[in-house]
N, C-alpha and C. Protein backbone atom coordinates (compact mmCIF):
# COMPACT_ATOMS: atom_id res chain seq x y z
N MET A 1 17.18 14.82 -17.94
CA MET A 1 17.34 14.45 -19.33
C MET A 1 17.15 15.68 -20.20
N ALA A 2 18.09 15.94 -21.00
CA ALA A 2 18.00 17.12 -21.85
C ALA A 2 17.51 16.69 -23.23
N GLY A 3 16.72 17.55 -23.85
CA GLY A 3 16.27 17.29 -25.20
C GLY A 3 15.13 16.28 -25.24
N GLU A 4 14.92 15.75 -26.42
CA GLU A 4 13.84 14.80 -26.67
C GLU A 4 14.20 13.43 -26.08
N PRO A 5 13.25 12.77 -25.37
CA PRO A 5 13.57 11.46 -24.79
C PRO A 5 13.73 10.41 -25.89
N LYS A 6 14.63 9.48 -25.66
CA LYS A 6 14.86 8.40 -26.61
C LYS A 6 13.66 7.46 -26.58
N SER A 7 13.12 7.15 -27.73
CA SER A 7 11.99 6.23 -27.77
C SER A 7 12.51 4.80 -27.73
N ILE A 8 11.67 3.91 -27.24
CA ILE A 8 12.05 2.50 -27.14
C ILE A 8 11.51 1.78 -28.38
N SER A 9 12.34 0.97 -28.97
CA SER A 9 11.94 0.29 -30.21
C SER A 9 11.26 -1.04 -29.90
N ARG A 10 10.59 -1.54 -30.90
CA ARG A 10 9.91 -2.84 -30.80
C ARG A 10 10.95 -3.94 -30.56
N ASP A 11 12.13 -3.81 -31.18
CA ASP A 11 13.20 -4.81 -31.00
C ASP A 11 13.72 -4.79 -29.56
N GLU A 12 13.80 -3.60 -28.97
CA GLU A 12 14.25 -3.52 -27.57
C GLU A 12 13.23 -4.15 -26.64
N VAL A 13 11.95 -3.98 -26.94
CA VAL A 13 10.90 -4.62 -26.13
C VAL A 13 11.00 -6.14 -26.28
N ALA A 14 11.23 -6.62 -27.49
CA ALA A 14 11.38 -8.07 -27.70
C ALA A 14 12.60 -8.59 -26.93
N HIS A 15 13.69 -7.80 -26.92
CA HIS A 15 14.88 -8.20 -26.17
C HIS A 15 14.58 -8.25 -24.67
N LEU A 16 13.89 -7.25 -24.16
CA LEU A 16 13.52 -7.24 -22.73
C LEU A 16 12.61 -8.42 -22.41
N ALA A 17 11.69 -8.74 -23.31
CA ALA A 17 10.79 -9.87 -23.09
C ALA A 17 11.58 -11.18 -23.02
N ARG A 18 12.57 -11.34 -23.91
CA ARG A 18 13.40 -12.55 -23.87
C ARG A 18 14.16 -12.63 -22.55
N LEU A 19 14.74 -11.51 -22.12
CA LEU A 19 15.48 -11.50 -20.85
C LEU A 19 14.58 -11.83 -19.67
N SER A 20 13.32 -11.41 -19.77
CA SER A 20 12.36 -11.65 -18.70
C SER A 20 11.65 -12.99 -18.84
N ARG A 21 12.00 -13.70 -19.90
CA ARG A 21 11.38 -14.99 -20.20
C ARG A 21 9.88 -14.87 -20.38
N LEU A 22 9.47 -13.83 -21.09
CA LEU A 22 8.07 -13.60 -21.41
C LEU A 22 7.84 -13.91 -22.88
N ALA A 23 6.81 -14.68 -23.13
CA ALA A 23 6.44 -14.99 -24.51
C ALA A 23 5.38 -13.97 -24.94
N LEU A 24 5.78 -13.03 -25.79
CA LEU A 24 4.87 -11.99 -26.24
C LEU A 24 4.55 -12.19 -27.72
N SER A 25 3.28 -11.97 -28.04
CA SER A 25 2.87 -12.05 -29.44
C SER A 25 3.33 -10.79 -30.16
N GLU A 26 3.20 -10.80 -31.49
CA GLU A 26 3.58 -9.63 -32.29
C GLU A 26 2.75 -8.40 -31.89
N ASP A 27 1.46 -8.63 -31.67
CA ASP A 27 0.59 -7.52 -31.26
C ASP A 27 0.98 -6.98 -29.90
N GLU A 28 1.33 -7.88 -28.97
CA GLU A 28 1.73 -7.45 -27.63
C GLU A 28 3.02 -6.64 -27.68
N LEU A 29 3.95 -7.03 -28.55
CA LEU A 29 5.19 -6.26 -28.69
C LEU A 29 4.90 -4.83 -29.11
N ASP A 30 3.97 -4.67 -30.05
CA ASP A 30 3.61 -3.32 -30.50
C ASP A 30 2.97 -2.52 -29.37
N VAL A 31 2.05 -3.15 -28.63
CA VAL A 31 1.35 -2.47 -27.54
C VAL A 31 2.33 -2.06 -26.45
N TYR A 32 3.20 -3.00 -26.05
CA TYR A 32 4.14 -2.71 -24.97
C TYR A 32 5.19 -1.68 -25.40
N ALA A 33 5.59 -1.71 -26.64
CA ALA A 33 6.54 -0.71 -27.13
C ALA A 33 5.92 0.68 -27.02
N GLU A 34 4.65 0.80 -27.40
CA GLU A 34 3.96 2.08 -27.31
C GLU A 34 3.80 2.52 -25.85
N GLN A 35 3.43 1.57 -24.97
CA GLN A 35 3.23 1.91 -23.56
C GLN A 35 4.56 2.31 -22.90
N LEU A 36 5.61 1.55 -23.16
CA LEU A 36 6.91 1.89 -22.56
C LEU A 36 7.43 3.22 -23.09
N ASP A 37 7.19 3.50 -24.35
CA ASP A 37 7.58 4.79 -24.91
C ASP A 37 6.84 5.92 -24.22
N SER A 38 5.56 5.70 -23.96
CA SER A 38 4.76 6.71 -23.25
C SER A 38 5.29 6.93 -21.83
N ILE A 39 5.67 5.86 -21.17
CA ILE A 39 6.21 5.97 -19.81
C ILE A 39 7.53 6.75 -19.83
N LEU A 40 8.42 6.41 -20.76
CA LEU A 40 9.70 7.12 -20.84
C LEU A 40 9.52 8.59 -21.15
N THR A 41 8.57 8.91 -22.02
CA THR A 41 8.28 10.31 -22.33
C THR A 41 7.78 11.04 -21.09
N HIS A 42 6.91 10.39 -20.33
CA HIS A 42 6.39 11.01 -19.12
C HIS A 42 7.50 11.23 -18.09
N VAL A 43 8.35 10.24 -17.90
CA VAL A 43 9.46 10.38 -16.95
C VAL A 43 10.38 11.52 -17.36
N ALA A 44 10.62 11.63 -18.65
CA ALA A 44 11.47 12.72 -19.14
C ALA A 44 10.84 14.08 -18.86
N SER A 45 9.52 14.18 -19.03
CA SER A 45 8.86 15.47 -18.78
C SER A 45 8.87 15.80 -17.29
N VAL A 46 8.73 14.80 -16.44
CA VAL A 46 8.79 15.04 -14.99
C VAL A 46 10.20 15.46 -14.60
N SER A 47 11.19 14.84 -15.20
CA SER A 47 12.58 15.18 -14.90
C SER A 47 12.90 16.62 -15.27
N GLU A 48 12.29 17.12 -16.33
CA GLU A 48 12.52 18.50 -16.74
C GLU A 48 11.94 19.49 -15.74
N VAL A 49 10.82 19.14 -15.11
CA VAL A 49 10.13 20.03 -14.18
C VAL A 49 10.85 20.08 -12.84
N ALA A 50 11.39 18.96 -12.40
CA ALA A 50 12.03 18.90 -11.09
C ALA A 50 13.17 19.91 -11.01
N ALA A 51 13.21 20.64 -9.92
CA ALA A 51 14.24 21.66 -9.73
C ALA A 51 15.02 21.36 -8.46
N ASP A 52 16.27 21.79 -8.46
CA ASP A 52 17.13 21.54 -7.29
C ASP A 52 16.68 22.30 -6.06
N ASP A 53 15.99 23.42 -6.25
CA ASP A 53 15.59 24.24 -5.10
C ASP A 53 14.23 23.82 -4.52
N VAL A 54 13.62 22.78 -5.07
CA VAL A 54 12.33 22.30 -4.55
C VAL A 54 12.62 21.17 -3.56
N PRO A 55 12.22 21.34 -2.29
CA PRO A 55 12.50 20.29 -1.31
C PRO A 55 11.67 19.04 -1.58
N GLY A 56 12.25 17.89 -1.30
CA GLY A 56 11.54 16.63 -1.47
C GLY A 56 10.44 16.49 -0.41
N THR A 57 9.39 15.81 -0.78
CA THR A 57 8.29 15.58 0.16
C THR A 57 7.93 14.11 0.18
N ALA A 58 7.37 13.67 1.29
CA ALA A 58 6.91 12.29 1.40
C ALA A 58 5.48 12.17 0.91
N HIS A 59 4.74 13.27 0.91
CA HIS A 59 3.34 13.27 0.49
C HIS A 59 3.03 14.62 -0.14
N PRO A 60 2.34 14.64 -1.26
CA PRO A 60 2.11 15.92 -1.93
C PRO A 60 1.12 16.83 -1.21
N ALA A 61 0.25 16.27 -0.40
CA ALA A 61 -0.73 17.08 0.34
C ALA A 61 -0.36 17.11 1.81
N GLU A 62 -0.55 18.27 2.42
CA GLU A 62 -0.24 18.38 3.85
C GLU A 62 -1.26 17.58 4.65
N LEU A 63 -0.78 16.76 5.54
CA LEU A 63 -1.66 15.92 6.35
C LEU A 63 -1.68 16.43 7.79
N ALA A 64 -2.83 16.33 8.40
CA ALA A 64 -2.97 16.71 9.81
C ALA A 64 -3.39 15.48 10.60
N ASN A 65 -3.00 15.45 11.85
CA ASN A 65 -3.38 14.34 12.71
C ASN A 65 -4.89 14.31 12.86
N VAL A 66 -5.52 13.18 12.55
CA VAL A 66 -6.98 13.09 12.59
C VAL A 66 -7.46 12.39 13.86
N LEU A 67 -6.56 12.11 14.78
CA LEU A 67 -6.95 11.45 16.02
C LEU A 67 -7.42 12.48 17.04
N ARG A 68 -8.31 12.06 17.91
CA ARG A 68 -8.78 12.96 18.96
C ARG A 68 -7.69 13.10 20.02
N PRO A 69 -7.73 14.14 20.80
CA PRO A 69 -6.73 14.30 21.87
C PRO A 69 -6.86 13.18 22.89
N ASP A 70 -5.74 12.78 23.46
CA ASP A 70 -5.73 11.73 24.47
C ASP A 70 -6.00 12.36 25.82
N VAL A 71 -7.27 12.30 26.23
CA VAL A 71 -7.70 12.92 27.48
C VAL A 71 -8.19 11.82 28.43
N VAL A 72 -7.72 11.87 29.65
CA VAL A 72 -8.13 10.89 30.65
C VAL A 72 -9.55 11.23 31.12
N VAL A 73 -10.43 10.24 31.05
CA VAL A 73 -11.80 10.40 31.52
C VAL A 73 -12.10 9.25 32.48
N PRO A 74 -13.00 9.47 33.42
CA PRO A 74 -13.29 8.39 34.36
C PRO A 74 -13.92 7.20 33.64
N GLY A 75 -13.55 6.00 34.06
CA GLY A 75 -14.10 4.77 33.49
C GLY A 75 -15.32 4.32 34.26
N LEU A 76 -15.79 3.14 33.90
CA LEU A 76 -16.95 2.57 34.59
C LEU A 76 -16.55 2.02 35.95
N SER A 77 -17.44 2.10 36.89
CA SER A 77 -17.21 1.43 38.17
C SER A 77 -17.42 -0.06 37.96
N THR A 78 -17.01 -0.86 38.91
CA THR A 78 -17.20 -2.31 38.80
C THR A 78 -18.68 -2.64 38.67
N ALA A 79 -19.51 -1.99 39.46
CA ALA A 79 -20.95 -2.26 39.42
C ALA A 79 -21.53 -1.89 38.05
N GLU A 80 -21.10 -0.76 37.48
CA GLU A 80 -21.59 -0.36 36.17
C GLU A 80 -21.15 -1.33 35.07
N ALA A 81 -19.90 -1.77 35.14
CA ALA A 81 -19.37 -2.69 34.13
C ALA A 81 -20.08 -4.03 34.18
N LEU A 82 -20.40 -4.49 35.38
CA LEU A 82 -21.03 -5.80 35.54
C LEU A 82 -22.55 -5.75 35.48
N SER A 83 -23.13 -4.57 35.33
CA SER A 83 -24.59 -4.44 35.39
C SER A 83 -25.32 -5.20 34.28
N GLY A 84 -24.70 -5.38 33.12
CA GLY A 84 -25.36 -6.09 32.03
C GLY A 84 -24.92 -7.53 31.89
N ALA A 85 -24.07 -8.00 32.79
CA ALA A 85 -23.56 -9.37 32.68
C ALA A 85 -24.63 -10.38 33.07
N PRO A 86 -24.71 -11.50 32.35
CA PRO A 86 -25.69 -12.52 32.70
C PRO A 86 -25.37 -13.22 34.03
N ALA A 87 -24.07 -13.30 34.36
CA ALA A 87 -23.68 -13.94 35.63
C ALA A 87 -22.44 -13.25 36.17
N VAL A 88 -22.42 -13.04 37.49
CA VAL A 88 -21.31 -12.38 38.15
C VAL A 88 -20.88 -13.23 39.33
N GLU A 89 -19.56 -13.33 39.54
CA GLU A 89 -19.03 -14.08 40.67
C GLU A 89 -17.80 -13.36 41.20
N GLN A 90 -17.79 -12.97 42.46
CA GLN A 90 -16.69 -12.26 43.11
C GLN A 90 -16.28 -11.01 42.31
N ASP A 91 -17.24 -10.17 41.96
CA ASP A 91 -17.02 -8.95 41.20
C ASP A 91 -16.31 -9.19 39.87
N ARG A 92 -16.59 -10.32 39.23
CA ARG A 92 -16.04 -10.65 37.92
C ARG A 92 -17.13 -11.25 37.05
N PHE A 93 -16.93 -11.21 35.72
CA PHE A 93 -17.85 -11.89 34.82
C PHE A 93 -17.72 -13.39 35.06
N ALA A 94 -18.83 -14.07 35.21
CA ALA A 94 -18.81 -15.53 35.36
C ALA A 94 -19.08 -16.14 33.99
N VAL A 95 -18.17 -17.03 33.56
CA VAL A 95 -18.31 -17.68 32.27
C VAL A 95 -18.22 -19.19 32.46
N PRO A 96 -18.80 -19.95 31.52
CA PRO A 96 -18.73 -21.40 31.65
C PRO A 96 -17.28 -21.89 31.56
N GLN A 97 -16.97 -22.92 32.31
CA GLN A 97 -15.63 -23.50 32.29
C GLN A 97 -15.44 -24.24 30.96
N ILE A 98 -14.28 -24.00 30.32
CA ILE A 98 -14.03 -24.66 29.03
C ILE A 98 -12.93 -25.70 29.13
N LEU A 99 -12.14 -25.67 30.18
CA LEU A 99 -11.09 -26.66 30.37
C LEU A 99 -11.48 -27.57 31.54
N GLY A 100 -11.13 -28.83 31.39
CA GLY A 100 -11.44 -29.78 32.45
C GLY A 100 -10.51 -29.61 33.64
N GLU A 101 -10.84 -30.24 34.72
CA GLU A 101 -10.04 -30.15 35.93
C GLU A 101 -8.63 -30.68 35.74
N GLU A 102 -8.45 -31.65 34.80
CA GLU A 102 -7.13 -32.23 34.60
C GLU A 102 -6.13 -31.27 33.97
N GLN A 103 -6.60 -30.16 33.46
CA GLN A 103 -5.70 -29.21 32.82
C GLN A 103 -5.00 -28.45 33.85
């Protein structure tokens, strides 16, 4: 956008509100007109700064992988895994039956 950004009028905000089926009070029209004007001014200033030779980015800060390396380490033996179990049966955790025999 070249030059001064076009400001949005109170009537344009009222028109947008009607199109959006929003019932805005007179005070709200004034507030939203001011806010939308501020947004348009900001967008215009950002558009002036953007240059064709600046590559687009997905994130403004460089990110590094924060995960630890995937290294294979030995796991627990069966005896170690079952050592804290309240009940063991055939090298497995023994738990109460929750389904009847008919299932």
